[in-house]
XYZ file of C-alpha atoms in Angstrom:
585
model
C 0.000 0.000 0.000
C 1.321 3.416 -0.939
C 1.295 6.313 1.531
C 2.191 9.989 1.334
C 5.685 10.864 2.603
C 6.908 14.180 4.019
C 8.443 15.129 0.664
C 5.106 14.746 -1.131
C 5.762 11.403 -2.862
C 3.566 8.335 -2.453
C 5.818 5.371 -1.615
C 5.166 1.781 -0.568
C 4.604 1.667 3.176
C 7.310 0.077 5.332
C 6.872 -0.246 9.070
C 10.546 0.302 9.898
C 10.436 3.637 7.982
C 7.273 4.866 9.650
C 8.714 8.321 10.449
C 9.004 9.089 6.738
C 5.204 8.974 6.265
C 2.797 11.787 7.115
C 0.125 11.364 9.756
C -3.553 12.290 9.614
C -5.009 15.538 11.049
C -6.090 13.597 14.172
C -2.562 12.229 14.691
C -3.236 8.665 13.522
C -0.929 7.002 11.024
C -3.581 5.627 8.675
C -6.708 7.266 7.285
C -10.086 5.547 7.530
C -9.875 4.548 3.854
C -6.401 3.013 4.351
C -7.510 1.115 7.457
C -10.530 -0.133 5.540
C -8.243 -1.480 2.795
C -6.187 -3.279 5.444
C -9.328 -4.792 6.978
C -10.472 -5.877 3.546
C -7.113 -7.504 2.824
C -7.164 -9.389 6.125
C -10.783 -10.542 5.876
C -10.891 -11.565 2.219
C -7.254 -12.718 2.141
C -8.084 -16.018 3.874
C -7.961 -18.506 0.973
C -7.679 -22.272 0.710
C -3.998 -22.894 -0.020
C -4.258 -26.669 0.287
C -3.840 -29.065 -2.612
C -7.511 -30.122 -2.502
C -10.920 -28.799 -1.479
C -11.810 -28.665 2.215
C -15.163 -29.859 3.536
C -16.803 -27.361 5.917
C -19.853 -27.921 8.088
C -22.337 -25.448 9.561
C -25.613 -26.455 11.250
C -25.681 -29.927 9.697
C -24.977 -28.511 6.221
C -21.764 -29.539 4.487
C -20.154 -27.663 1.599
C -16.821 -27.509 -0.209
C -14.200 -24.794 0.213
C -12.404 -24.968 -3.126
C -8.693 -24.443 -3.720
C -7.726 -20.776 -4.080
C -11.192 -19.587 -3.039
C -11.763 -16.898 -0.404
C -13.319 -18.288 2.768
C -15.531 -15.257 3.326
C -16.865 -15.327 -0.247
C -17.681 -19.013 0.189
C -19.560 -18.276 3.412
C -21.349 -15.344 1.761
C -22.475 -17.524 -1.158
C -23.922 -20.050 1.329
C -25.735 -17.244 3.241
C -23.834 -18.171 6.427
C -22.226 -14.724 6.493
C -25.053 -12.320 5.688
C -23.087 -9.102 5.275
C -19.752 -7.541 6.121
C -19.875 -3.855 6.993
C -17.907 -1.396 9.152
C -19.317 -0.667 12.599
C -19.718 2.772 14.077
C -17.166 3.826 16.680
C -19.541 4.700 19.508
C -17.238 7.179 21.264
C -16.435 9.142 18.110
C -20.010 8.832 16.829
C -21.454 10.393 19.988
C -18.835 13.139 19.859
C -19.794 13.964 16.247
C -23.485 13.898 17.188
C -22.831 16.505 19.862
C -20.529 18.926 18.027
C -21.863 18.423 14.474
C -25.258 16.812 13.829
C -27.077 18.348 16.819
C -25.066 21.560 17.025
C -27.551 24.010 15.472
C -25.780 27.091 16.848
C -22.965 26.791 14.317
C -25.300 27.246 11.298
C -22.826 26.266 8.557
C -19.770 25.509 10.745
C -18.598 21.895 10.681
C -15.641 19.890 12.092
C -14.436 18.832 8.633
C -11.198 17.221 9.852
C -13.154 14.963 12.211
C -15.667 14.147 9.459
C -12.792 13.243 7.124
C -11.168 11.088 9.804
C -14.409 9.218 10.528
C -16.093 8.906 7.111
C -13.326 9.437 4.557
C -12.610 11.952 1.818
C -15.736 11.709 -0.308
C -18.196 12.355 2.524
C -16.012 15.147 3.955
C -15.826 16.889 0.560
C -19.617 16.736 0.220
C -20.180 18.430 3.580
C -17.445 20.977 2.842
C -19.197 21.813 -0.442
C -22.636 21.949 1.209
C -21.366 24.217 3.985
C -19.629 26.644 1.618
C -22.605 26.684 -0.777
C -24.960 27.480 2.120
C -22.748 30.315 3.418
C -22.508 31.835 -0.040
C -26.296 31.578 -0.448
C -26.803 34.177 2.283
C -25.824 37.011 -0.097
C -28.403 36.319 -2.871
C -30.942 35.392 -0.166
C -30.577 38.884 1.323
C -30.949 40.465 -2.131
C -34.026 38.344 -2.808
C -35.632 39.395 0.466
C -35.022 43.062 -0.371
C -36.641 42.629 -3.800
C -39.603 40.864 -2.207
C -40.195 43.343 0.628
C -39.446 46.648 -1.125
C -41.820 47.986 -3.760
C -39.714 49.422 -6.581
C -42.658 50.185 -8.884
C -41.555 51.282 -12.331
C -37.894 50.828 -11.353
C -38.383 47.054 -11.053
C -37.379 46.542 -14.714
C -34.089 48.221 -13.837
C -33.585 46.473 -10.482
C -34.161 42.934 -11.825
C -31.281 43.076 -14.379
C -28.972 44.369 -11.619
C -30.054 41.478 -9.385
C -29.562 39.031 -12.263
C -26.036 40.276 -13.012
C -25.190 40.085 -9.298
C -26.222 36.446 -8.910
C -24.402 35.380 -12.086
C -21.179 36.961 -10.811
C -21.905 35.365 -7.427
C -22.345 31.897 -8.959
C -19.175 32.151 -11.056
C -17.130 33.323 -8.082
C -18.577 30.569 -5.902
C -17.550 27.836 -8.345
C -14.023 29.228 -8.639
C -13.539 29.721 -4.900
C -14.833 26.204 -4.288
C -12.019 24.901 -6.498
C -9.564 26.781 -4.273
C -11.114 25.379 -1.093
C -11.131 21.888 -2.602
C -7.410 22.020 -3.406
C -6.674 23.429 0.073
C -8.575 20.567 1.756
C -6.823 17.954 -0.380
C -3.464 19.498 0.563
C -4.399 19.652 4.256
C -5.462 16.005 4.285
C -2.288 14.979 2.409
C -4.135 13.310 -0.484
C -2.433 12.657 -3.789
C -4.382 14.832 -6.236
C -3.410 12.707 -9.254
C -4.186 9.263 -7.878
C -6.418 9.821 -4.861
C -9.642 9.187 -6.742
C -8.863 5.666 -7.886
C -8.818 2.870 -5.365
C -8.249 -0.600 -6.717
C -9.754 -3.095 -4.312
C -12.973 -5.045 -4.106
C -15.431 -5.226 -1.250
C -18.490 -7.481 -1.114
C -18.260 -8.100 -4.834
C -18.027 -4.433 -5.820
C -14.952 -3.505 -7.808
C -13.567 -0.095 -6.914
C -11.041 0.298 -9.685
C -10.512 -1.281 -13.104
C -8.642 -0.644 -16.292
C -10.673 -1.714 -19.295
C -7.764 -2.465 -21.692
C -8.080 -6.009 -23.110
C -5.753 -8.531 -21.504
C -4.677 -9.873 -24.920
C -3.119 -6.498 -25.840
C -1.143 -6.380 -22.589
C 0.079 -9.998 -22.605
C 1.051 -10.134 -26.251
C 4.651 -8.945 -26.000
C 5.670 -10.331 -29.405
C 3.217 -8.249 -31.411
C 4.708 -6.037 -34.102
C 4.914 -2.384 -32.974
C 2.816 -1.173 -35.911
C 0.121 -3.781 -35.312
C 0.228 -3.083 -31.576
C -0.332 0.644 -32.202
C -3.203 -0.117 -34.600
C -4.797 -2.483 -32.076
C -4.694 0.119 -29.286
C -6.034 2.838 -31.594
C -8.844 0.557 -32.768
C -9.711 -0.241 -29.159
C -9.649 3.480 -28.237
C -11.851 4.668 -31.129
C -14.345 1.824 -30.824
C -14.689 2.799 -27.153
C -15.366 6.428 -28.135
C -17.975 5.327 -30.676
C -19.688 3.126 -28.075
C -19.838 6.028 -25.633
C -21.213 8.313 -28.371
C -23.832 5.683 -29.277
C -24.917 5.281 -25.645
C -25.135 9.054 -25.117
C -27.253 9.327 -28.274
C -29.568 6.581 -27.004
C -30.064 8.418 -23.698
C -30.684 11.802 -25.378
C -33.153 10.381 -27.924
C -34.979 8.468 -25.170
C -35.346 11.674 -23.167
C -36.653 13.600 -26.194
C -38.991 10.904 -27.526
C -40.301 9.365 -24.296
C -39.919 11.767 -21.376
C -40.491 15.095 -23.140
C -44.116 14.330 -24.217
C -44.938 13.123 -20.703
C -43.507 16.275 -19.124
C -45.298 18.570 -21.586
C -48.599 16.755 -20.974
C -48.246 17.339 -17.212
C -47.355 21.009 -17.750
C -50.341 21.498 -20.075
C -52.758 19.857 -17.607
C -51.413 22.087 -14.850
C -52.026 25.155 -17.020
C -55.589 24.139 -17.947
C -56.819 23.044 -14.493
C -58.318 25.916 -12.482
C -58.532 24.435 -8.966
C -55.420 25.004 -6.822
C -56.174 21.892 -4.749
C -56.282 19.690 -7.842
C -53.070 21.315 -9.099
C -51.335 20.548 -5.821
C -52.548 16.940 -5.890
C -51.459 16.585 -9.507
C -47.970 17.832 -8.596
C -47.646 15.367 -5.719
C -48.863 12.482 -7.926
C -46.468 13.540 -10.668
C -43.451 13.708 -8.325
C -44.142 10.205 -7.017
C -44.842 8.622 -10.410
C -41.773 10.135 -12.052
C -39.525 8.350 -9.543
C -40.372 5.016 -11.163
C -39.468 6.213 -14.658
C -36.241 7.777 -13.412
C -35.124 4.573 -11.698
C -35.931 2.652 -14.864
C -33.771 5.098 -16.808
C -30.989 4.666 -14.229
C -30.990 0.893 -14.715
C -30.798 1.301 -18.486
C -27.944 3.827 -18.109
C -26.097 1.399 -15.845
C -26.331 -1.341 -18.482
C -25.103 1.061 -21.172
C -22.123 2.119 -19.053
C -21.110 -1.514 -18.545
C -20.572 -1.669 -22.326
C -18.231 1.328 -22.281
C -14.494 1.331 -21.574
C -13.043 3.780 -19.053
C -9.688 4.143 -17.341
C -11.186 3.694 -13.880
C -14.441 3.593 -11.974
C -14.257 7.305 -11.191
C -14.809 8.147 -14.867
C -17.496 5.483 -15.171
C -19.288 7.078 -12.214
C -19.006 10.523 -13.841
C -20.565 9.156 -17.039
C -23.432 7.695 -15.007
C -23.953 11.043 -13.252
C -24.220 12.895 -16.579
C -26.754 10.411 -17.966
C -28.953 10.343 -14.862
C -28.841 14.111 -14.469
C -30.093 14.430 -18.044
C -33.203 12.487 -17.019
C -33.731 14.584 -13.903
C -33.050 17.824 -15.770
C -35.875 17.113 -18.192
C -38.137 15.960 -15.382
C -37.521 18.961 -13.135
C -37.374 21.885 -15.549
C -39.340 21.198 -18.727
C -42.648 22.043 -17.056
C -41.228 25.274 -15.680
C -39.844 26.186 -19.121
C -43.323 25.535 -20.520
C -44.924 28.072 -18.183
C -42.102 30.591 -18.481
C -41.379 30.690 -22.202
C -44.523 29.431 -23.943
C -47.405 30.705 -21.798
C -45.392 33.629 -20.412
C -47.503 33.583 -17.254
C -45.443 35.009 -14.382
C -48.088 34.343 -11.703
C -48.356 30.665 -12.651
C -44.574 30.407 -12.939
C -44.081 31.679 -9.378
C -46.748 29.280 -8.138
C -45.051 26.339 -9.859
C -41.654 27.343 -8.454
C -43.015 27.647 -4.908
C -44.727 24.263 -5.136
C -41.670 22.575 -6.669
C -39.296 24.051 -4.088
C -41.520 23.383 -1.088
C -42.768 19.958 -2.145
C -39.460 18.652 -3.470
C -37.301 20.031 -0.641
C -39.642 19.199 2.246
C -40.671 15.853 0.766
C -37.069 14.841 0.105
C -36.005 15.730 3.655
C -38.934 13.825 5.142
C -38.367 10.755 3.004
C -34.594 10.552 3.371
C -34.859 10.768 7.160
C -38.120 8.968 7.944
C -37.842 6.007 5.536
C -34.528 4.683 6.986
C -35.908 5.034 10.525
C -39.129 3.224 9.604
C -37.156 0.429 7.921
C -34.934 0.070 10.965
C -37.902 0.058 13.364
C -39.773 -2.529 11.299
C -36.747 -4.838 11.123
C -36.214 -4.564 14.899
C -39.887 -5.347 15.508
C -39.738 -8.342 13.164
C -36.596 -9.765 14.787
C -37.989 -9.327 18.310
C -41.283 -10.956 17.313
C -39.420 -13.966 15.934
C -37.329 -14.267 19.113
C -40.433 -14.054 21.311
C -42.053 -16.758 19.187
C -38.997 -18.985 19.582
C -39.017 -18.481 23.378
C -42.756 -19.052 23.535
C -43.292 -15.885 25.581
C -44.967 -12.650 24.539
C -43.714 -10.671 27.530
C -40.322 -9.343 28.533
C -37.799 -7.138 26.753
C -35.828 -8.806 23.978
C -32.211 -7.630 23.813
C -29.915 -8.016 20.815
C -26.939 -10.288 21.388
C -24.402 -7.785 19.939
C -24.057 -4.268 18.583
C -23.214 -5.756 15.179
C -26.602 -7.484 15.073
C -28.342 -4.217 15.907
C -26.422 -2.176 13.299
C -27.034 -4.871 10.686
C -30.723 -3.940 10.770
C -29.984 -0.362 9.736
C -30.267 0.337 5.969
C -27.075 0.842 3.984
C -26.104 4.301 2.807
C -26.659 3.531 -0.861
C -27.765 5.461 -3.943
C -31.284 5.118 -5.304
C -29.786 4.115 -8.682
C -27.706 1.234 -7.284
C -24.567 0.632 -5.251
C -22.060 -0.443 -7.880
C -20.621 2.983 -8.697
C -22.262 5.441 -6.313
C -23.241 5.628 -2.647
C -25.903 7.741 -0.953
C -24.017 10.944 -1.776
C -25.359 10.669 -5.328
C -28.868 11.546 -4.146
C -27.568 14.334 -1.893
C -25.548 15.944 -4.703
C -28.483 15.521 -7.085
C -30.784 17.324 -4.672
C -28.330 20.252 -4.448
C -27.857 20.425 -8.234
C -31.608 20.454 -8.922
C -32.096 23.130 -6.263
C -29.276 25.242 -7.727
C -30.783 24.977 -11.203
C -34.251 25.907 -9.981
C -33.187 29.043 -8.103
C -30.646 30.183 -10.713
C -32.502 29.614 -14.002
C -35.634 31.428 -12.803
C -34.044 33.976 -10.470
C -35.728 36.966 -12.127
C -39.159 35.365 -11.733
C -38.811 34.417 -8.066
C -35.868 36.088 -6.238
C -37.171 34.880 -2.863
C -36.213 31.301 -3.856
C -32.645 31.950 -2.650
C -33.925 32.554 0.893
C -35.897 29.269 0.775
C -32.786 27.449 -0.435
C -30.570 28.952 2.293
C -32.976 27.935 5.062
C -33.341 24.460 3.604
C -29.574 23.944 3.332
C -28.933 25.040 6.926
C -31.335 22.269 7.930
C -29.864 19.900 5.332
C -26.381 20.031 6.909
C -27.698 18.751 10.248
C -30.210 16.240 8.881
C -27.659 14.707 6.498
C -25.158 14.429 9.356
C -27.807 12.838 11.598
C -28.736 10.449 8.799
C -25.144 9.223 8.479
C -24.500 8.955 12.214
C -27.779 7.525 13.514
C -30.005 6.125 10.759
C -27.645 4.251 8.432
C -24.809 1.810 8.672
C -21.398 3.422 8.586
C -20.722 3.856 4.840
C -17.788 2.236 3.073
C -15.046 4.841 2.516
C -14.646 5.930 -1.093
C -11.541 7.752 -2.256
C -11.987 11.106 -4.006
C -10.092 14.317 -4.632
C -12.949 16.444 -6.058
C -16.736 16.368 -6.215
C -16.341 14.929 -9.715
C -18.909 15.504 -12.439
C -21.145 17.571 -10.181
C -18.968 20.669 -10.501
C -19.296 20.512 -14.301
C -23.068 20.215 -13.863
C -23.105 23.353 -11.703
C -21.087 25.147 -14.413
C -23.603 24.018 -17.035
C -26.486 25.316 -14.920
C -24.789 28.718 -14.616
C -24.622 28.991 -18.426
C -28.245 27.876 -18.716
C -29.301 30.449 -16.109
C -27.735 33.261 -18.167
C -29.847 32.248 -21.174
C -33.129 31.617 -19.317
C -33.003 34.801 -17.210
C -32.242 36.914 -20.270
C -35.293 35.338 -21.930
C -37.393 36.181 -18.842
C -36.157 39.777 -18.858
C -36.963 40.096 -22.565
C -40.460 38.797 -21.877
C -40.917 41.269 -19.006
C -39.731 44.154 -21.171
C -41.757 43.144 -24.231
C -45.039 41.984 -22.669
C -47.006 42.767 -25.811
C -44.884 40.329 -27.816
C -43.841 42.789 -30.553
C -40.186 41.647 -30.438
C -38.876 44.972 -31.705
C -35.191 45.700 -31.256
C -35.515 48.671 -28.945
C -32.807 50.006 -26.558
C -34.071 47.906 -23.622
C -34.181 44.657 -25.606
C -30.809 45.366 -27.201
C -29.285 46.003 -23.768
C -30.558 42.638 -22.500
C -29.137 40.787 -25.515
C -25.777 42.531 -25.093
C -25.857 41.724 -21.375
C -26.283 38.020 -22.147
C -23.122 37.916 -24.244
C -21.189 40.013 -21.721
C -22.170 37.681 -18.875
C -21.077 34.644 -20.881
C -17.708 36.331 -21.369
C -17.579 37.175 -17.647
C -18.333 33.556 -16.767
C -15.434 32.215 -18.809
C -13.184 35.185 -17.993
C -13.476 34.755 -14.233
C -12.460 31.125 -14.656
C -9.074 32.432 -15.794
C -8.892 35.333 -13.371
C -9.247 33.392 -10.084
C -6.510 30.737 -9.529
C -7.807 27.245 -8.869
C -5.453 26.647 -5.944
C -4.192 28.983 -3.202
C -0.639 30.321 -3.422
C 0.486 28.381 -0.333
C -0.730 25.090 -1.835
C 1.090 25.768 -5.092
C 4.284 26.861 -3.302
C 4.187 23.772 -1.081
C 3.705 21.520 -4.104
C 6.567 23.141 -6.025
C 8.870 22.964 -2.999
C 8.194 19.262 -2.474
C 8.640 18.560 -6.189
C 12.069 20.227 -5.993
C 12.974 18.119 -2.968
C 11.929 14.955 -4.768
C 13.988 15.915 -7.807
C 17.065 16.611 -5.650
C 16.759 13.320 -3.770
C 16.234 11.328 -6.962
C 19.203 13.057 -8.632
C 21.526 12.312 -5.695
C 20.379 8.688 -5.515
C 20.843 8.276 -9.253
C 24.374 9.748 -9.075
C 25.276 7.369 -6.240
C 23.977 4.455 -8.274
C 25.961 5.530 -11.337
C 29.134 6.119 -9.269
C 28.751 2.753 -7.579
C 28.273 1.114 -10.957
C 31.440 2.723 -12.372
C 33.507 1.602 -9.356
C 32.257 -1.942 -9.767
C 33.026 -1.863 -13.495
C 36.587 -0.568 -12.872
C 37.184 -3.275 -10.248
C 36.078 -5.972 -12.705
C 38.416 -4.581 -15.374
C 41.379 -4.563 -12.970
C 40.652 -8.131 -11.896
C 40.507 -9.325 -15.491
């Protein structure tokens, strides 16, 4: 196993050289992810090294433990071992409950180093992103409250463009400063930025790292160089064509199957007069669409299995893009229908309020109540079975071990499956959909930023409580960034520039004449200027702080010096040996 050294290089760990390796922020030698890999190696490394199969017996059932087979996998296949999962550390869990999950006085403050030490990099980066996003939301939330409470009258057409420009600059700066914070956290936690996101071990049948190059191309050492180059190029381009084909399938499916369904719902909502029926229709729609989205996720997963990627991190990013395409159409097409086709601002605000309130409140209720209800039902079922076995309906039934009790808790898994993503997929998706909703229709409903800020302050604590109390301790997943989600946020910023300019044009030209007058021309020019600002700020703000860059350059120089000296010693030693051989001859 490779670990980070004090000079910034990742070298194979040796116990007698332990002082050369950096320690974690809490003082421990190994991170939670590294300890997990060690546990995995110890548990699944027990294999049958005998010359023949071994007969095992459990509760009168005999079965064969084949040569070279892992003992744990054999026991799992026979359902003797039900599941292997990491337990919560009760002392550290209670400490995190007190100073993190139940600490409402901190608002967005979080003990990120402790979260990283307990859950690993991926979970810590999510909460760091959520906390920074929530803090930055306070500025547009304050602007939105001012626009809502103050009557500007005829000046509103002037105030809205100023508000729109402000939030676009805010969003661009947020994305760039998050990159800086991300690089600072990775440097503070001593994670290799180049290789930290790819872990190559398996747990419970899930592969966490794979290179999709055919084995025949690697093993065939005698292949002609020209033919070898052609074979690799053919493999590379066929992979690109497969990915293009799969992306086309997803896009066409969204356009041909989901788009008509979404437009039908939006049209029914526009035609129906009763607010109660509209609300019921929205609730029914949000529940029914979950089935279609999960079906699309399963199809996307099968398509991704046909694609070749360097590692599972890129496969997961591809899955995120495909699934977000489904959710993007589901979440926004109805709002676009009201905003751009019917041009009904009152209905648009009503739809936005219902979507924000229903989706945010419903998601928080479901993600916290469903795991608790599952856990309670499983406990009740187990206790009923034990009472039935004892033949007594009275008395308190205690669990034999903490492991048995935690086994009943649901796993922290994604709604689309556990192969590539954990429960953070749904949490990131919720944030991305919220960001798109408040940004793309900011001019129609500025107060949405205040709703989002309040929701996210609650979200920090409820998500922490969910991880610490309602789910099993999640498997650690290595990561150095938030992955594809940052690109999705960038895409939503560009989309928000276009949609808000369209809304401003509609506000300015309510009669629909579409004449190029000074106001309309100014809005069109503003759109292009903001697009330039978006891409210009990406160059203006450095992606990593100066101290991180200086530290990286300094360590790279140290590595180069050490390697140069070692190489010179090797060469000098080789020359002395060669001269000695010549003299002897």
